[in-house]
Amino acid sequence: MTSFTQISYRNAFCMCWMLSFALLFYWQANLRGRHMFFPPRPIPNLRPHVFNLSDFGAVGDGTTDNTKCFEDAVVAIKEVAREGGGQLNVGPGRWLTAPFNVTSHMTLFLAQGATIVGSQDVNLWPILPPLPSYGRGRELPGPRYGSLIHGQHINDFVLTGHNGTIDGQGAWWWEQFKKKKLQYTRGRLVQFMWSSNIKITDVTLQNSPFWHLHPYDCTNVTIQGVTILAPVNAPNTDGIDPDSCRNVLVEDCYISVGDDAIAIKSGWDKYGIEYNRPCVNVTIRNMVVHSEISAGVSIGSEMSGGIEQVLVEGVHIWGSRRGIRIKTSPGRGGYVKNIHYGNVTLIDVRVGIVIKTDYGEHPDSEFDPEALPVVANISIDGIYGSSVRYPVRMFGSQEVPITGIEIRNMDVQLTSKKKNVFTCEFIQGRVIGKVFPTPCKALVQEEFAIV
């Protein structure tokens, strides 16, 4: 081989290496939203009237308080509500704000590289009364802090964007909570109450002081393509908590938080029984979720208004303490029924399927221990996984038996060969076809379903 050929090969190798490095650098730059070679994606006009946050004097430097700018923009959108509403564009930058209310017929659009940043000044967070179905803030008696983005009695609201971010800067709140220095329950990141036709797509929610996304007593809620993130040691930072809602669709989301990734709720003990608003017709599908200290998808434990017609399918749960969980207790009343899980994957999960009827934890001492919940008609079809320590733990009680369980097509591989990994008590139901590991004896085994 001539020296000229060697030099040519060497030059070609160097050029390829430099091109690879340039492509990697470009990818990382775009991942951080820097757009060094191409301009940002244009923002579509989704409403008849379009406003830019900067037009109201906002400064995206991460330190200027833009609360008044957000409030003024919402007022402008209210004025055009009868004309189809308005769109508020939040451009690249870090836009510091205290909590603010949104309105009907509004689209809040977060551009790529845009971050709405929650103020850590506790004096700027409004104090709200307890939710009527809870009787207290939640973690503390009395009122609660409001949410960073809040809507009440609104219709037709859209939160979307090019994967812009809402950051609650929750670290200060978590530390104060652990030190027991807070006077009220921490605020949610995003909450809608008594509202309808809410759509949240293509944004990132992170570092909430408390629960991230909490639709409460709402109708027609769609959540698609949302990323929700919080550290594993961030207490009670649930991902999505549909609460006493009707017609909810959650799909194509990624969630990794410090508590339940998803928790379906409907009120707490006597307050939830009196409020009497069930959570009905909830679909959760095509999700990837992670909850190192809690569950991927939970129902309860606040379920006193009733929860029914829930479909969970195509969910991948990894690195979690529990996979799917139903939790309740005497004193709750209400019911959990007509729940279907299908095609759920469990990877590196301590307990795959959990039903627990003695969860405890009450808002006060006034609960009625004779108010017994009903847990019935739970079907599970297609549970697969590996590195699972205990695949199934279903524990009813003499007071609160679990009825109507049906399990089929289950193949969950264990972390080690152990006995009693599929355990259950006070349970009635059946398993159909191939189910591994061997089910508990309380469940009737059938080769095929009897029609």
PDB file of N, CA, C and O in Angstrom, residues 54-99:
ATOM      1  N   SER A  54     -44.510  38.442  25.569  1.00  0.00           N
ATOM      2  CA  SER A  54     -43.568  39.566  25.597  1.00  0.00           C
ATOM      3  C   SER A  54     -44.248  40.897  25.253  1.00  0.00           C
ATOM      4  O   SER A  54     -43.771  41.964  25.658  1.00  0.00           O
ATOM      5  N   ASP A  55     -45.369  40.843  24.524  1.00  0.00           N
ATOM      6  CA  ASP A  55     -46.094  42.071  24.194  1.00  0.00           C
ATOM      7  C   ASP A  55     -46.686  42.741  25.430  1.00  0.00           C
ATOM      8  O   ASP A  55     -47.034  43.929  25.391  1.00  0.00           O
ATOM      9  N   PHE A  56     -46.796  41.973  26.520  1.00  0.00           N
ATOM     10  CA  PHE A  56     -47.355  42.516  27.762  1.00  0.00           C
ATOM     11  C   PHE A  56     -46.249  42.931  28.730  1.00  0.00           C
ATOM     12  O   PHE A  56     -46.493  43.157  29.912  1.00  0.00           O
ATOM     13  N   GLY A  57     -45.020  43.005  28.218  1.00  0.00           N
ATOM     14  CA  GLY A  57     -43.906  43.465  29.020  1.00  0.00           C
ATOM     15  C   GLY A  57     -43.128  42.385  29.732  1.00  0.00           C
ATOM     16  O   GLY A  57     -42.241  42.697  30.557  1.00  0.00           O
ATOM     17  N   ALA A  58     -43.409  41.143  29.443  1.00  0.00           N
ATOM     18  CA  ALA A  58     -42.736  40.048  30.136  1.00  0.00           C
ATOM     19  C   ALA A  58     -41.282  39.929  29.698  1.00  0.00           C
ATOM     20  O   ALA A  58     -40.929  40.222  28.549  1.00  0.00           O
ATOM     21  N   VAL A  59     -40.447  39.485  30.619  1.00  0.00           N
ATOM     22  CA  VAL A  59     -39.024  39.293  30.369  1.00  0.00           C
ATOM     23  C   VAL A  59     -38.656  37.876  30.788  1.00  0.00           C
ATOM     24  O   VAL A  59     -38.860  37.480  31.937  1.00  0.00           O
ATOM     25  N   GLY A  60     -38.100  37.123  29.851  1.00  0.00           N
ATOM     26  CA  GLY A  60     -37.798  35.721  30.110  1.00  0.00           C
ATOM     27  C   GLY A  60     -36.383  35.485  30.588  1.00  0.00           C
ATOM     28  O   GLY A  60     -35.659  34.657  30.021  1.00  0.00           O
ATOM     29  N   ASP A  61     -35.994  36.179  31.647  1.00  0.00           N
ATOM     30  CA  ASP A  61     -34.628  36.056  32.157  1.00  0.00           C
ATOM     31  C   ASP A  61     -34.528  35.178  33.393  1.00  0.00           C
ATOM     32  O   ASP A  61     -33.446  35.018  33.963  1.00  0.00           O
ATOM     33  N   GLY A  62     -35.652  34.622  33.837  1.00  0.00           N
ATOM     34  CA  GLY A  62     -35.636  33.737  34.992  1.00  0.00           C
ATOM     35  C   GLY A  62     -35.689  34.439  36.332  1.00  0.00           C
ATOM     36  O   GLY A  62     -35.806  33.774  37.371  1.00  0.00           O
ATOM     37  N   THR A  63     -35.604  35.772  36.355  1.00  0.00           N
ATOM     38  CA  THR A  63     -35.624  36.510  37.622  1.00  0.00           C
ATOM     39  C   THR A  63     -36.715  37.577  37.681  1.00  0.00           C
ATOM     40  O   THR A  63     -37.185  37.914  38.765  1.00  0.00           O
ATOM     41  N   THR A  64     -37.110  38.116  36.543  1.00  0.00           N
ATOM     42  CA  THR A  64     -38.171  39.131  36.515  1.00  0.00           C
ATOM     43  C   THR A  64     -39.524  38.476  36.802  1.00  0.00           C
ATOM     44  O   THR A  64     -39.866  37.448  36.218  1.00  0.00           O
ATOM     45  N   ASP A  65     -40.309  39.089  37.689  1.00  0.00           N
ATOM     46  CA  ASP A  65     -41.640  38.570  38.014  1.00  0.00           C
ATOM     47  C   ASP A  65     -42.619  38.963  36.907  1.00  0.00           C
ATOM     48  O   ASP A  65     -42.894  40.142  36.691  1.00  0.00           O
ATOM     49  N   ASN A  66     -43.152  37.951  36.201  1.00  0.00           N
ATOM     50  CA  ASN A  66     -44.042  38.188  35.071  1.00  0.00           C
ATOM     51  C   ASN A  66     -45.516  37.903  35.395  1.00  0.00           C
ATOM     52  O   ASN A  66     -46.322  37.770  34.471  1.00  0.00           O
ATOM     53  N   THR A  67     -45.862  37.842  36.665  1.00  0.00           N
ATOM     54  CA  THR A  67     -47.232  37.490  37.049  1.00  0.00           C
ATOM     55  C   THR A  67     -48.247  38.446  36.430  1.00  0.00           C
ATOM     56  O   THR A  67     -49.255  38.022  35.847  1.00  0.00           O
ATOM     57  N   LYS A  68     -47.989  39.731  36.549  1.00  0.00           N
ATOM     58  CA  LYS A  68     -48.925  40.735  36.008  1.00  0.00           C
ATOM     59  C   LYS A  68     -49.054  40.578  34.491  1.00  0.00           C
ATOM     60  O   LYS A  68     -50.155  40.772  33.936  1.00  0.00           O
ATOM     61  N   CYS A  69     -47.990  40.207  33.819  1.00  0.00           N
ATOM     62  CA  CYS A  69     -48.038  40.033  32.364  1.00  0.00           C
ATOM     63  C   CYS A  69     -48.947  38.865  31.990  1.00  0.00           C
ATOM     64  O   CYS A  69     -49.756  38.962  31.049  1.00  0.00           O
ATOM     65  N   PHE A  70     -48.818  37.752  32.718  1.00  0.00           N
ATOM     66  CA  PHE A  70     -49.721  36.625  32.467  1.00  0.00           C
ATOM     67  C   PHE A  70     -51.163  37.028  32.744  1.00  0.00           C
ATOM     68  O   PHE A  70     -52.074  36.712  31.960  1.00  0.00           O
ATOM     69  N   GLU A  71     -51.398  37.718  33.837  1.00  0.00           N
ATOM     70  CA  GLU A  71     -52.764  38.130  34.191  1.00  0.00           C
ATOM     71  C   GLU A  71     -53.352  39.063  33.144  1.00  0.00           C
ATOM     72  O   GLU A  71     -54.528  38.920  32.764  1.00  0.00           O
ATOM     73  N   ASP A  72     -52.565  40.007  32.667  1.00  0.00           N
ATOM     74  CA  ASP A  72     -53.054  40.941  31.635  1.00  0.00           C
ATOM     75  C   ASP A  72     -53.363  40.201  30.338  1.00  0.00           C
ATOM     76  O   ASP A  72     -54.338  40.523  29.636  1.00  0.00           O
ATOM     77  N   ALA A  73     -52.547  39.214  30.005  1.00  0.00           N
ATOM     78  CA  ALA A  73     -52.792  38.439  28.791  1.00  0.00           C
ATOM     79  C   ALA A  73     -54.095  37.650  28.904  1.00  0.00           C
ATOM     80  O   ALA A  73     -54.861  37.565  27.930  1.00  0.00           O
ATOM     81  N   VAL A  74     -54.356  37.091  30.065  1.00  0.00           N
ATOM     82  CA  VAL A  74     -55.608  36.342  30.259  1.00  0.00           C
ATOM     83  C   VAL A  74     -56.805  37.281  30.139  1.00  0.00           C
ATOM     84  O   VAL A  74     -57.840  36.919  29.547  1.00  0.00           O
ATOM     85  N   VAL A  75     -56.693  38.496  30.677  1.00  0.00           N
ATOM     86  CA  VAL A  75     -57.784  39.477  30.539  1.00  0.00           C
ATOM     87  C   VAL A  75     -58.034  39.784  29.067  1.00  0.00           C
ATOM     88  O   VAL A  75     -59.194  39.862  28.616  1.00  0.00           O
ATOM     89  N   ALA A  76     -56.986  39.926  28.288  1.00  0.00           N
ATOM     90  CA  ALA A  76     -57.142  40.201  26.854  1.00  0.00           C
ATOM     91  C   ALA A  76     -57.852  39.052  26.148  1.00  0.00           C
ATOM     92  O   ALA A  76     -58.675  39.275  25.241  1.00  0.00           O
ATOM     93  N   ILE A  77     -57.563  37.839  26.553  1.00  0.00           N
ATOM     94  CA  ILE A  77     -58.217  36.680  25.928  1.00  0.00           C
ATOM     95  C   ILE A  77     -59.683  36.602  26.342  1.00  0.00           C
ATOM     96  O   ILE A  77     -60.541  36.242  25.521  1.00  0.00           O
ATOM     97  N   LYS A  78     -59.993  36.956  27.570  1.00  0.00           N
ATOM     98  CA  LYS A  78     -61.398  36.991  27.990  1.00  0.00           C
ATOM     99  C   LYS A  78     -62.212  37.931  27.111  1.00  0.00           C
ATOM    100  O   LYS A  78     -63.381  37.672  26.805  1.00  0.00           O
ATOM    101  N   GLU A  79     -61.607  39.014  26.702  1.00  0.00           N
ATOM    102  CA  GLU A  79     -62.329  40.019  25.911  1.00  0.00           C
ATOM    103  C   GLU A  79     -62.667  39.527  24.512  1.00  0.00           C
ATOM    104  O   GLU A  79     -63.535  40.115  23.845  1.00  0.00           O
ATOM    105  N   VAL A  80     -61.993  38.484  24.036  1.00  0.00           N
ATOM    106  CA  VAL A  80     -62.284  37.973  22.689  1.00  0.00           C
ATOM    107  C   VAL A  80     -62.898  36.563  22.761  1.00  0.00           C
ATOM    108  O   VAL A  80     -62.909  35.845  21.754  1.00  0.00           O
ATOM    109  N   ALA A  81     -63.403  36.210  23.920  1.00  0.00           N
ATOM    110  CA  ALA A  81     -63.950  34.856  24.101  1.00  0.00           C
ATOM    111  C   ALA A  81     -65.077  34.564  23.122  1.00  0.00           C
ATOM    112  O   ALA A  81     -65.176  33.453  22.573  1.00  0.00           O
ATOM    113  N   ARG A  82     -65.939  35.546  22.871  1.00  0.00           N
ATOM    114  CA  ARG A  82     -67.090  35.328  21.984  1.00  0.00           C
ATOM    115  C   ARG A  82     -66.689  35.248  20.515  1.00  0.00           C
ATOM    116  O   ARG A  82     -67.503  34.897  19.673  1.00  0.00           O
ATOM    117  N   GLU A  83     -65.450  35.554  20.233  1.00  0.00           N
ATOM    118  CA  GLU A  83     -64.957  35.501  18.853  1.00  0.00           C
ATOM    119  C   GLU A  83     -64.092  34.268  18.600  1.00  0.00           C
ATOM    120  O   GLU A  83     -63.305  34.236  17.657  1.00  0.00           O
ATOM    121  N   GLY A  84     -64.225  33.277  19.452  1.00  0.00           N
ATOM    122  CA  GLY A  84     -63.448  32.047  19.308  1.00  0.00           C
ATOM    123  C   GLY A  84     -62.273  31.941  20.246  1.00  0.00           C
ATOM    124  O   GLY A  84     -61.547  30.939  20.240  1.00  0.00           O
ATOM    125  N   GLY A  85     -62.044  32.985  21.054  1.00  0.00           N
ATOM    126  CA  GLY A  85     -60.999  32.929  22.056  1.00  0.00           C
ATOM    127  C   GLY A  85     -59.647  33.372  21.540  1.00  0.00           C
ATOM    128  O   GLY A  85     -59.497  33.853  20.417  1.00  0.00           O
ATOM    129  N   GLY A  86     -58.632  33.202  22.389  1.00  0.00           N
ATOM    130  CA  GLY A  86     -57.298  33.678  22.057  1.00  0.00           C
ATOM    131  C   GLY A  86     -56.212  32.697  22.447  1.00  0.00           C
ATOM    132  O   GLY A  86     -56.406  31.810  23.283  1.00  0.00           O
ATOM    133  N   GLN A  87     -55.081  32.887  21.821  1.00  0.00           N
ATOM    134  CA  GLN A  87     -53.899  32.054  22.054  1.00  0.00           C
ATOM    135  C   GLN A  87     -52.803  32.919  22.652  1.00  0.00           C
ATOM    136  O   GLN A  87     -52.486  33.991  22.125  1.00  0.00           O
ATOM    137  N   LEU A  88     -52.194  32.431  23.739  1.00  0.00           N
ATOM    138  CA  LEU A  88     -51.078  33.133  24.357  1.00  0.00           C
ATOM    139  C   LEU A  88     -49.802  32.346  24.088  1.00  0.00           C
ATOM    140  O   LEU A  88     -49.646  31.212  24.553  1.00  0.00           O
ATOM    141  N   ASN A  89     -48.900  32.944  23.332  1.00  0.00           N
ATOM    142  CA  ASN A  89     -47.625  32.305  23.002  1.00  0.00           C
ATOM    143  C   ASN A  89     -46.564  32.701  24.019  1.00  0.00           C
ATOM    144  O   ASN A  89     -46.366  33.891  24.301  1.00  0.00           O
ATOM    145  N   VAL A  90     -45.891  31.689  24.546  1.00  0.00           N
ATOM    146  CA  VAL A  90     -44.770  31.912  25.455  1.00  0.00           C
ATOM    147  C   VAL A  90     -43.508  31.462  24.718  1.00  0.00           C
ATOM    148  O   VAL A  90     -43.332  30.279  24.425  1.00  0.00           O
ATOM    149  N   GLY A  91     -42.657  32.421  24.375  1.00  0.00           N
ATOM    150  CA  GLY A  91     -41.475  32.127  23.571  1.00  0.00           C
ATOM    151  C   GLY A  91     -40.328  31.566  24.383  1.00  0.00           C
ATOM    152  O   GLY A  91     -40.424  31.381  25.607  1.00  0.00           O
ATOM    153  N   PRO A  92     -39.191  31.288  23.740  1.00  0.00           N
ATOM    154  CA  PRO A  92     -38.027  30.763  24.456  1.00  0.00           C
ATOM    155  C   PRO A  92     -37.597  31.699  25.586  1.00  0.00           C
ATOM    156  O   PRO A  92     -37.655  32.926  25.459  1.00  0.00           O
ATOM    157  N   GLY A  93     -37.193  31.104  26.689  1.00  0.00           N
ATOM    158  CA  GLY A  93     -36.780  31.870  27.863  1.00  0.00           C
ATOM    159  C   GLY A  93     -37.316  31.231  29.123  1.00  0.00           C
ATOM    160  O   GLY A  93     -38.059  30.234  29.077  1.00  0.00           O
ATOM    161  N   ARG A  94     -36.931  31.782  30.257  1.00  0.00           N
ATOM    162  CA  ARG A  94     -37.417  31.321  31.560  1.00  0.00           C
ATOM    163  C   ARG A  94     -38.289  32.424  32.146  1.00  0.00           C
ATOM    164  O   ARG A  94     -37.792  33.495  32.504  1.00  0.00           O
ATOM    165  N   TRP A  95     -39.579  32.142  32.225  1.00  0.00           N
ATOM    166  CA  TRP A  95     -40.581  33.155  32.555  1.00  0.00           C
ATOM    167  C   TRP A  95     -41.070  32.920  33.982  1.00  0.00           C
ATOM    168  O   TRP A  95     -41.935  32.100  34.228  1.00  0.00           O
ATOM    169  N   LEU A  96     -40.489  33.653  34.920  1.00  0.00           N
ATOM    170  CA  LEU A  96     -40.833  33.503  36.333  1.00  0.00           C
ATOM    171  C   LEU A  96     -42.202  34.096  36.609  1.00  0.00           C
ATOM    172  O   LEU A  96     -42.530  35.190  36.142  1.00  0.00           O
ATOM    173  N   THR A  97     -43.014  33.380  37.388  1.00  0.00           N
ATOM    174  CA  THR A  97     -44.347  33.874  37.721  1.00  0.00           C
ATOM    175  C   THR A  97     -44.844  33.269  39.026  1.00  0.00           C
ATOM    176  O   THR A  97     -44.442  32.163  39.402  1.00  0.00           O
ATOM    177  N   ALA A  98     -45.714  34.005  39.683  1.00  0.00           N
ATOM    178  CA  ALA A  98     -46.518  33.456  40.765  1.00  0.00           C
ATOM    179  C   ALA A  98     -47.724  32.748  40.148  1.00  0.00           C
ATOM    180  O   ALA A  98     -47.946  32.815  38.935  1.00  0.00           O
ATOM    181  N   PRO A  99     -48.529  32.052  40.933  1.00  0.00           N
ATOM    182  CA  PRO A  99     -49.720  31.398  40.387  1.00  0.00           C
ATOM    183  C   PRO A  99     -50.646  32.390  39.681  1.00  0.00           C
ATOM    184  O   PRO A  99     -50.783  33.545  40.094  1.00  0.00           O
TER     185      PRO A  99
END
